[in-house]
Amino acid sequence: MGYEAWKTLFEDKNAFGKTILIRRVPCQVIGVLAEKGTDLAGDNLDQVVYLPLKTVIRRLLNQDYISALYLQAKEEYKPGCPERRSQKAVAQTAWAYHHGKGRF
């Protein structure tokens, strides 16, 4: 969890191993991030709580699928290469996950 979220919820006390409720779902605190401040968009990075993707999908959204995925990879551009390696790897993983059905 972010630094400000920790201060707000735990008032400078040890949060490690404690449980917080997010939409009535119990979540265990496994760490507190160092202060980061705001990003270029003005979002406060210290007021966040990070959760595992599977937890969010299954326990908070009550779904068993990912409806959208936005990725950004740092990869050197190579002229003449029709697909970047990362793009191909993501497509192959999605295709395998869906048992060879659909286009990715």
C-alpha positions as MATLAB code, in Angstrom:
seq = 'MGYEAWKTLFEDKNAFGKTILIRRVPCQVIGVLAEKGTDLAGDNLDQVVYLPLKTVIRRLLNQDYISALYLQAKEEYKPGCPERRSQKAVAQTAWAYHHGKGRF';
ca = [
       0.000    0.000    0.000;
       1.060    3.581   -0.540;
       2.606    5.710    2.183;
      -0.394    8.042    2.680;
      -2.856    5.145    2.630;
      -0.823    3.535    5.422;
      -0.697    6.744    7.472;
      -4.443    7.262    7.075;
      -5.416    3.707    7.965;
      -2.792    2.833   10.570;
      -1.648    6.210   11.995;
       2.092    5.416   11.815;
       1.650    1.969   13.423;
       2.968   -1.279   11.995;
       0.606   -2.501    9.260;
       2.481   -5.632    8.216;
       0.228   -8.674    8.452;
      -2.849   -6.619    9.331;
      -6.106   -7.021    7.399;
      -7.970   -4.251    5.604;
     -11.354   -4.546    3.906;
     -11.753   -3.492    0.299;
     -15.387   -3.789   -0.795;
     -15.929   -6.129    2.169;
     -13.110   -8.400    0.945;
     -10.375   -8.990    3.538;
      -6.881   -8.202    2.212;
      -3.645   -8.700    4.128;
      -1.055   -5.904    4.143;
       2.327   -7.222    3.009;
       4.183   -3.937    2.767;
       4.173   -0.147    2.620;
       5.776    1.748   -0.246;
       8.187    4.627    0.264;
       6.793    8.093   -0.449;
       6.565    8.745   -4.193;
       4.504   11.942   -4.461;
       2.472   12.693   -7.577;
       3.003   11.609  -11.157;
       2.910   13.876  -14.224;
      -0.879   13.551  -14.435;
      -1.224   14.824  -10.867;
      -2.280   11.479   -9.384;
      -1.040   10.899   -5.831;
       0.944    7.662   -5.914;
       0.987    7.511   -2.117;
      -2.777    6.968   -1.851;
      -2.863    3.639   -3.676;
      -3.360    0.041   -2.634;
      -2.013   -2.642   -4.952;
      -3.676   -6.049   -5.179;
      -2.896   -9.220   -7.138;
      -4.714   -9.268  -10.483;
      -6.446  -12.593   -9.780;
      -7.778  -11.238   -6.487;
      -9.254   -8.194   -8.199;
     -10.824  -10.204  -11.023;
     -12.315  -12.988   -8.934;
     -13.038  -11.479   -5.542;
     -13.729   -7.818   -6.296;
     -15.139   -7.899   -9.840;
     -16.687  -11.384   -9.591;
     -15.396  -12.336  -13.030;
     -13.237  -15.112  -14.376;
     -11.799  -13.225  -17.333;
      -9.849  -10.081  -18.198;
     -12.007   -7.745  -20.271;
      -9.179   -5.437  -21.359;
      -5.434   -5.275  -21.035;
      -3.192   -2.314  -21.780;
       0.532   -2.982  -22.032;
       3.571   -0.888  -22.743;
       6.907   -2.511  -23.380;
      10.322   -1.001  -23.782;
      11.863   -2.646  -26.782;
      14.271   -1.463  -29.415;
      12.554   -0.869  -32.750;
      13.975   -2.913  -35.607;
      13.064   -1.765  -39.133;
      11.634   -4.516  -41.321;
      10.435   -6.572  -38.354;
       6.646   -7.060  -38.784;
       6.050   -7.844  -35.111;
       7.935   -6.915  -32.016;
       8.977   -9.792  -29.781;
       6.905   -8.601  -26.839;
       3.794   -8.146  -28.983;
       4.188  -11.650  -30.346;
       4.764  -13.120  -26.873;
       1.613  -11.479  -25.494;
      -0.455  -12.669  -28.462;
       0.869  -16.245  -28.094;
       0.117  -16.273  -24.365;
      -3.429  -14.959  -24.867;
      -4.019  -17.453  -27.687;
      -2.805  -20.374  -25.549;
      -4.876  -19.192  -22.566;
      -7.988  -19.234  -24.754;
      -7.173  -22.751  -26.022;
      -6.417  -21.558  -29.535;
      -9.739  -19.767  -30.038;
      -9.966  -16.153  -31.157;
      -7.624  -13.572  -32.618;
      -5.130  -11.601  -30.558;
];
